[in-house]
Amino acid sequence: MARAVRLSDYAIAAMQALRREASSTVNAIGLLRSMRALGPVPDGLSAFPTDIHAGNPERGAAILDGRFQLAGDQLDVPPGEAGVWTRSTPSRAFARRLHGFSWLRDCAAVPGEAAVTEARRLTDAWVRTFGRWNSFSWSQDVLSARLLTWLRHGELLFAPPDAQDSEATKRHAARLRCLVRQARYLQRALPLAPDGAIRLRCAAVLTLCGLCLPGQAGMLKAAISAYSHEIERQILPDGGHVSRAPRAALEALVDLVTVRDVAASVGCELPPPLTRAIDRLAAMARFFQMVDGGLANFHGGGEGDRAALAAILERDDIKSRSFGFAPHSGYQRAEAGGATIVLDVGEPPRGALSVEAHASTLAFELCTANGRLVVNCGWNDDQPANWREAVRATAAHSTLTLEETSSARLLTPGWRRDLLGSRLASSPGPVMARRNEEEMGVWLEGGHEGYREQYGLSHRRRVFLAADGGDLRGEDALSRPIEDGAPDDVDARWRFAIRFHLHPSVRASLARDSMSVLLVQESGAGWRFRSDGGPIRLERSVYLAAGAPPQRATQIVVQGEAEPFGAGDRPPNRVRWAFQRLGRIGGAAGDTA
């Protein structure tokens, strides 16, 4: 197991923390803020970016009634009050979503003038309360989310008001002033943004601000330069994001296409690094797209917005090629007969990029023509925050765990975690990957060393998807590497568990001999799971990738004991398993006679 935290990480994190604290102190001094000339404020926007994501009118109607449902919590505020900005929020995650204005999309989805009026009223109340500056609501992640939402709803917030309505004109001017002030602050604070997806989004949003706000040539030039730098640094040659999260790649694609569309509308030519990255990102988004239209659930991304993904991939001006192995991102994909499997064969990201990474090496997801069958527990930002750490563990993924430990470990609570964040303290590397395509099907293979240091064992997984898509066979093996020699304790026994988390829509019935499981998908399609690893158990699981609330699910568990053999003396600890298609079971969905 490799150490994922270096001494230099502490120095870099401490320096960034000091710089952020100094920036907060300077901005907290009202006199210095007032001395900074805001400069001319435009009368309106030169372009209105399109929001490809659809809002939820039911959640929007709840907001009109004073019920804010964000990050798995709810805050009730009497309708017509602006007290939502001064009340205590249920959690920090709730506050980030609230101040990031993610709810504005839901308000805009409600038909009628009442929703428009309420959305503007809540926005104006925020401007009066936090429009000058605030250390939390002006932090880079919250600020960039808010600016992006404001710009995507520019016609709602910044359309020219009736010239005869003096009050509306004042409020409109105040919103524009606040927009310019936030954009200029983001330009100064961009170097302090956390590395990874947040910094990439900040650069994208700053570029949009430069394009949409007239008279901001200096801001636009600096923003395009920063955006090009981050795209080249964070988007891998195969189109994946350095965080290895499918959602991060999709969001980067949506943001970049939005920037390109707005640039074209105002006659601005973007540099080649930005335009070339679109096709790479689109190919990777298609790589992660499962049969049901959503994304594979790896590294905290969730299923994503199916409608947005479909809309972006169906555009005529976006080209995306199909491929089966993403070597830089560390994933294998195989599809046949309507079935698709995605296998994680890469190391989790390291350093600051690992604050949301999962210990998912060698986990897989299987989606058939009838929907998702095998999944990982996943994550969605609408879920309660107390689930976040649990679903990052290896046990929350469809792979093998040894002694109930994760193949990559999180930093334990303490000063290190306070300084570095919830990043990974160790990595299961090195990770190997192989692929072999034959007429009868596709073999995928991977291995990692996440348990070698503590238990002396390496994990290898082989998966075969038949050409008709109706037979998925796998083998998990634990063995002692030859170069390690004989173990110190030949009598040691390590407990392992191989987990296969099932989608909530799948019904599972254990056979009487506990050697097989009948699986029925929502459509009535049947599958059978078998294993030679001993008795099979069905246990409770949970699925969070589709959004709140958490959904109850089932997991198949095969358990056993691994022996630390000397290499070459005896065969490795090996468990073989298979998912085989049966056809339609019963007459109704979920019928498991």
GROMACS .gro file of C-alpha atoms in nm, residues 210-480:
model
  271
  210GLY     CA    1  -1.605   3.806  -1.886
  211LEU     CA    2  -1.818   3.706  -2.184
  212CYS     CA    3  -2.155   3.809  -2.041
  213LEU     CA    4  -2.054   4.139  -1.876
  214PRO     CA    5  -1.984   4.417  -2.129
  215GLY     CA    6  -1.660   4.609  -2.093
  216GLN     CA    7  -1.466   4.335  -1.910
  217ALA     CA    8  -1.188   4.271  -2.165
  218GLY     CA    9  -0.919   4.246  -1.897
  219MET     CA   10  -1.120   3.998  -1.694
  220LEU     CA   11  -1.199   3.791  -2.003
  221LYS     CA   12  -0.836   3.771  -2.113
  222ALA     CA   13  -0.717   3.660  -1.768
  223ALA     CA   14  -1.007   3.415  -1.736
  224ILE     CA   15  -0.945   3.245  -2.072
  225SER     CA   16  -0.578   3.207  -1.987
  226ALA     CA   17  -0.658   3.050  -1.649
  227TYR     CA   18  -0.931   2.830  -1.798
  228SER     CA   19  -0.702   2.699  -2.072
  229HIS     CA   20  -0.435   2.621  -1.813
  230GLU     CA   21  -0.677   2.428  -1.590
  231ILE     CA   22  -0.828   2.236  -1.883
  232GLU     CA   23  -0.485   2.121  -1.998
  233ARG     CA   24  -0.386   2.033  -1.642
  234GLN     CA   25  -0.705   1.861  -1.525
  235ILE     CA   26  -0.854   1.693  -1.834
  236LEU     CA   27  -0.665   1.373  -1.910
  237PRO     CA   28  -0.572   1.261  -2.263
  238ASP     CA   29  -0.857   1.006  -2.264
  239GLY     CA   30  -1.107   1.276  -2.162
  240GLY     CA   31  -1.143   1.191  -1.794
  241HIS     CA   32  -1.104   1.434  -1.507
  242VAL     CA   33  -0.806   1.400  -1.274
  243SER     CA   34  -1.046   1.325  -0.986
  244ARG     CA   35  -1.157   1.009  -1.176
  245ALA     CA   36  -1.519   1.102  -1.101
  246PRO     CA   37  -1.759   1.053  -1.396
  247ARG     CA   38  -1.970   1.345  -1.274
  248ALA     CA   39  -1.668   1.578  -1.278
  249ALA     CA   40  -1.606   1.494  -1.644
  250LEU     CA   41  -1.972   1.557  -1.732
  251GLU     CA   42  -1.983   1.888  -1.544
  252ALA     CA   43  -1.660   1.999  -1.710
  253LEU     CA   44  -1.815   1.914  -2.049
  254VAL     CA   45  -2.139   2.103  -1.979
  255ASP     CA   46  -1.950   2.409  -1.853
  256LEU     CA   47  -1.713   2.409  -2.149
  257VAL     CA   48  -1.993   2.375  -2.404
  258THR     CA   49  -2.178   2.659  -2.230
  259VAL     CA   50  -1.867   2.879  -2.253
  260ARG     CA   51  -1.822   2.792  -2.621
  261ASP     CA   52  -2.185   2.872  -2.704
  262VAL     CA   53  -2.174   3.208  -2.527
  263ALA     CA   54  -1.838   3.293  -2.687
  264ALA     CA   55  -1.984   3.222  -3.030
  265SER     CA   56  -2.286   3.442  -2.957
  266VAL     CA   57  -2.067   3.743  -2.868
  267GLY     CA   58  -1.810   3.683  -3.144
  268CYS     CA   59  -1.522   3.570  -2.923
  269GLU     CA   60  -1.285   3.302  -3.052
  270LEU     CA   61  -1.165   3.056  -2.788
  271PRO     CA   62  -0.812   2.910  -2.796
  272PRO     CA   63  -0.766   2.557  -2.939
  273PRO     CA   64  -0.698   2.386  -2.599
  274LEU     CA   65  -1.054   2.469  -2.493
  275THR     CA   66  -1.232   2.367  -2.812
  276ARG     CA   67  -1.028   2.047  -2.854
  277ALA     CA   68  -1.112   1.932  -2.503
  278ILE     CA   69  -1.485   1.915  -2.581
  279ASP     CA   70  -1.464   1.606  -2.800
  280ARG     CA   71  -1.240   1.427  -2.546
  281LEU     CA   72  -1.481   1.506  -2.262
  282ALA     CA   73  -1.781   1.400  -2.471
  283ALA     CA   74  -1.618   1.065  -2.549
  284MET     CA   75  -1.554   1.004  -2.179
  285ALA     CA   76  -1.909   1.105  -2.085
  286ARG     CA   77  -2.036   0.847  -2.335
  287PHE     CA   78  -1.790   0.593  -2.190
  288PHE     CA   79  -1.947   0.634  -1.844
  289GLN     CA   80  -2.306   0.638  -1.972
  290MET     CA   81  -2.492   0.320  -1.879
  291VAL     CA   82  -2.775   0.158  -2.073
  292ASP     CA   83  -3.037   0.346  -1.868
  293GLY     CA   84  -2.889   0.682  -1.972
  294GLY     CA   85  -2.725   0.769  -1.638
  295LEU     CA   86  -2.362   0.766  -1.532
  296ALA     CA   87  -2.174   0.486  -1.363
  297ASN     CA   88  -2.139   0.548  -0.988
  298PHE     CA   89  -1.773   0.596  -0.905
  299HIS     CA   90  -1.593   0.846  -0.681
  300GLY     CA   91  -1.897   1.031  -0.557
  301GLY     CA   92  -2.064   1.127  -0.880
  302GLY     CA   93  -2.399   0.952  -0.871
  303GLU     CA   94  -2.614   0.879  -1.174
  304GLY     CA   95  -2.611   1.242  -1.284
  305ASP     CA   96  -2.869   1.430  -1.488
  306ARG     CA   97  -2.984   1.188  -1.760
  307ALA     CA   98  -3.162   1.456  -1.961
  308ALA     CA   99  -2.860   1.687  -1.957
  309LEU     CA  100  -2.625   1.404  -2.054
  310ALA     CA  101  -2.848   1.298  -2.343
  311ALA     CA  102  -2.892   1.656  -2.463
  312ILE     CA  103  -2.519   1.726  -2.465
  313LEU     CA  104  -2.427   1.402  -2.644
  314GLU     CA  105  -2.699   1.440  -2.908
  315ARG     CA  106  -2.576   1.777  -3.028
  316ASP     CA  107  -2.462   1.783  -3.389
  317ASP     CA  108  -2.158   1.998  -3.309
  318ILE     CA  109  -2.016   1.746  -3.058
  319LYS     CA  110  -1.833   1.437  -3.172
  320SER     CA  111  -1.759   1.144  -2.943
  321ARG     CA  112  -1.597   0.814  -3.030
  322SER     CA  113  -1.657   0.483  -2.854
  323PHE     CA  114  -1.377   0.298  -2.676
  324GLY     CA  115  -1.344   0.028  -2.411
  325PHE     CA  116  -1.033   0.116  -2.210
  326ALA     CA  117  -0.956   0.453  -2.054
  327PRO     CA  118  -0.589   0.406  -1.957
  328HIS     CA  119  -0.533   0.750  -1.808
  329SER     CA  120  -0.857   0.754  -1.610
  330GLY     CA  121  -0.823   0.388  -1.505
  331TYR     CA  122  -1.149   0.226  -1.620
  332GLN     CA  123  -1.246  -0.070  -1.836
  333ARG     CA  124  -1.579  -0.092  -2.017
  334ALA     CA  125  -1.736  -0.383  -2.203
  335GLU     CA  126  -2.079  -0.412  -2.363
  336ALA     CA  127  -2.258  -0.694  -2.539
  337GLY     CA  128  -2.616  -0.801  -2.594
  338GLY     CA  129  -2.759  -0.499  -2.417
  339ALA     CA  130  -2.540  -0.544  -2.107
  340THR     CA  131  -2.270  -0.300  -1.999
  341ILE     CA  132  -2.004  -0.340  -1.732
  342VAL     CA  133  -1.766  -0.070  -1.608
  343LEU     CA  134  -1.470  -0.184  -1.396
  344ASP     CA  135  -1.248   0.045  -1.187
  345VAL     CA  136  -0.885  -0.051  -1.257
  346GLY     CA  137  -0.711   0.264  -1.139
  347GLU     CA  138  -0.569   0.413  -0.823
  348PRO     CA  139  -0.780   0.672  -0.646
  349PRO     CA  140  -0.653   1.026  -0.699
  350ARG     CA  141  -0.395   1.148  -0.449
  351GLY     CA  142  -0.337   1.463  -0.251
  352ALA     CA  143  -0.593   1.741  -0.257
  353LEU     CA  144  -0.775   1.567  -0.542
  354SER     CA  145  -0.874   1.279  -0.312
  355VAL     CA  146  -1.099   1.471  -0.069
  356GLU     CA  147  -1.404   1.306  -0.230
  357ALA     CA  148  -1.237   0.992  -0.367
  358HIS     CA  149  -1.369   0.643  -0.291
  359ALA     CA  150  -1.180   0.323  -0.210
  360SER     CA  151  -1.337   0.154  -0.513
  361THR     CA  152  -1.046  -0.017  -0.689
  362LEU     CA  153  -1.165  -0.329  -0.879
  363ALA     CA  154  -1.532  -0.249  -0.809
  364PHE     CA  155  -1.771  -0.283  -1.101
  365GLU     CA  156  -2.123  -0.190  -1.209
  366LEU     CA  157  -2.344  -0.397  -1.437
  367CYS     CA  158  -2.638  -0.256  -1.629
  368THR     CA  159  -2.855  -0.477  -1.850
  369ALA     CA  160  -3.105  -0.388  -2.119
  370ASN     CA  161  -3.367  -0.386  -1.842
  371GLY     CA  162  -3.185  -0.151  -1.606
  372ARG     CA  163  -2.914  -0.152  -1.343
  373LEU     CA  164  -2.838  -0.482  -1.178
  374VAL     CA  165  -2.510  -0.453  -0.981
  375VAL     CA  166  -2.415  -0.110  -0.848
  376ASN     CA  167  -2.201   0.070  -0.594
  377CYS     CA  168  -2.379   0.252  -0.311
  378GLY     CA  169  -2.280   0.581  -0.473
  379TRP     CA  170  -2.340   0.937  -0.362
  380ASN     CA  171  -2.553   1.238  -0.447
  381ASP     CA  172  -2.525   1.590  -0.309
  382ASP     CA  173  -2.892   1.579  -0.206
  383GLN     CA  174  -2.814   1.306   0.049
  384PRO     CA  175  -2.768   1.366   0.424
  385ALA     CA  176  -2.404   1.449   0.501
  386ASN     CA  177  -2.373   1.178   0.768
  387TRP     CA  178  -2.368   0.914   0.490
  388ARG     CA  179  -2.075   1.070   0.305
  389GLU     CA  180  -1.784   0.897   0.474
  390ALA     CA  181  -1.951   0.555   0.495
  391VAL     CA  182  -2.010   0.527   0.120
  392ARG     CA  183  -1.646   0.605   0.045
  393ALA     CA  184  -1.534   0.277   0.207
  394THR     CA  185  -1.456  -0.033   0.001
  395ALA     CA  186  -1.746  -0.219   0.163
  396ALA     CA  187  -1.988   0.021  -0.009
  397HIS     CA  188  -1.869  -0.102  -0.349
  398SER     CA  189  -1.912  -0.422  -0.546
  399THR     CA  190  -1.571  -0.572  -0.482
  400LEU     CA  191  -1.370  -0.767  -0.223
  401THR     CA  192  -1.280  -0.645   0.125
  402LEU     CA  193  -1.028  -0.809   0.356
  403GLU     CA  194  -1.087  -0.800   0.732
  404GLU     CA  195  -1.352  -0.530   0.673
  405THR     CA  196  -1.082  -0.277   0.588
  406SER     CA  197  -1.071  -0.053   0.283
  407SER     CA  198  -0.817  -0.086   0.007
  408ALA     CA  199  -0.746   0.286   0.057
  409ARG     CA  200  -0.781   0.454   0.397
  410LEU     CA  201  -0.909   0.799   0.489
  411LEU     CA  202  -0.717   1.032   0.716
  412THR     CA  203  -0.831   0.979   1.073
  413PRO     CA  204  -0.989   1.272   1.259
  414GLY     CA  205  -0.732   1.507   1.408
  415TRP     CA  206  -0.510   1.798   1.316
  416ARG     CA  207  -0.395   1.631   0.993
  417ARG     CA  208  -0.750   1.598   0.868
  418ASP     CA  209  -0.835   1.949   0.986
  419LEU     CA  210  -0.549   2.081   0.775
  420LEU     CA  211  -0.567   1.854   0.469
  421GLY     CA  212  -0.938   1.773   0.459
  422SER     CA  213  -1.093   1.428   0.425
  423ARG     CA  214  -0.840   1.309   0.169
  424LEU     CA  215  -0.703   0.956   0.139
  425ALA     CA  216  -0.406   0.867   0.357
  426SER     CA  217  -0.308   0.561   0.153
  427SER     CA  218  -0.344   0.425  -0.199
  428PRO     CA  219  -0.386   0.063  -0.318
  429GLY     CA  220  -0.125   0.109  -0.588
  430PRO     CA  221   0.025  -0.005  -0.800
  431VAL     CA  222  -0.286  -0.117  -0.991
  432MET     CA  223  -0.257  -0.339  -1.297
  433ALA     CA  224  -0.508  -0.375  -1.581
  434ARG     CA  225  -0.540  -0.606  -1.880
  435ARG     CA  226  -0.797  -0.656  -2.153
  436ASN     CA  227  -0.850  -0.937  -2.401
  437GLU     CA  228  -1.125  -0.934  -2.663
  438GLU     CA  229  -1.223  -1.263  -2.822
  439GLU     CA  230  -1.502  -1.382  -3.047
  440MET     CA  231  -1.678  -1.542  -2.750
  441GLY     CA  232  -1.658  -1.232  -2.531
  442VAL     CA  233  -1.436  -0.984  -2.345
  443TRP     CA  234  -1.198  -1.057  -2.057
  444LEU     CA  235  -1.119  -0.774  -1.814
  445GLU     CA  236  -0.853  -0.816  -1.547
  446GLY     CA  237  -0.713  -0.600  -1.270
  447GLY     CA  238  -0.515  -0.622  -0.950
  448HIS     CA  239  -0.410  -0.401  -0.659
  449GLU     CA  240  -0.180  -0.410  -0.356
  450GLY     CA  241  -0.402  -0.235  -0.103
  451TYR     CA  242  -0.384  -0.528   0.143
  452ARG     CA  243  -0.023  -0.631   0.084
  453GLU     CA  244   0.146  -0.422   0.352
  454GLN     CA  245  -0.089  -0.520   0.635
  455TYR     CA  246  -0.190  -0.873   0.535
  456GLY     CA  247   0.068  -0.977   0.279
  457LEU     CA  248  -0.192  -1.049   0.010
  458SER     CA  249  -0.261  -0.908  -0.336
  459HIS     CA  250  -0.612  -0.893  -0.481
  460ARG     CA  251  -0.671  -0.996  -0.843
  461ARG     CA  252  -1.006  -0.987  -1.024
  462ARG     CA  253  -1.093  -1.135  -1.364
  463VAL     CA  254  -1.428  -1.069  -1.534
  464PHE     CA  255  -1.568  -1.221  -1.854
  465LEU     CA  256  -1.870  -1.082  -2.041
  466ALA     CA  257  -2.006  -1.321  -2.302
  467ALA     CA  258  -2.078  -1.198  -2.654
  468ASP     CA  259  -2.455  -1.233  -2.606
  469GLY     CA  260  -2.450  -1.025  -2.287
  470GLY     CA  261  -2.630  -1.296  -2.091
  471ASP     CA  262  -2.335  -1.441  -1.897
  472LEU     CA  263  -2.102  -1.245  -1.669
  473ARG     CA  264  -1.841  -1.457  -1.494
  474GLY     CA  265  -1.584  -1.342  -1.245
  475GLU     CA  266  -1.300  -1.463  -1.029
  476ASP     CA  267  -1.152  -1.297  -0.721
  477ALA     CA  268  -0.816  -1.424  -0.595
  478LEU     CA  269  -0.600  -1.337  -0.296
  479SER     CA  270  -0.238  -1.449  -0.319
  480ARG     CA  271   0.101  -1.375  -0.173
   0.00000   0.00000   0.00000
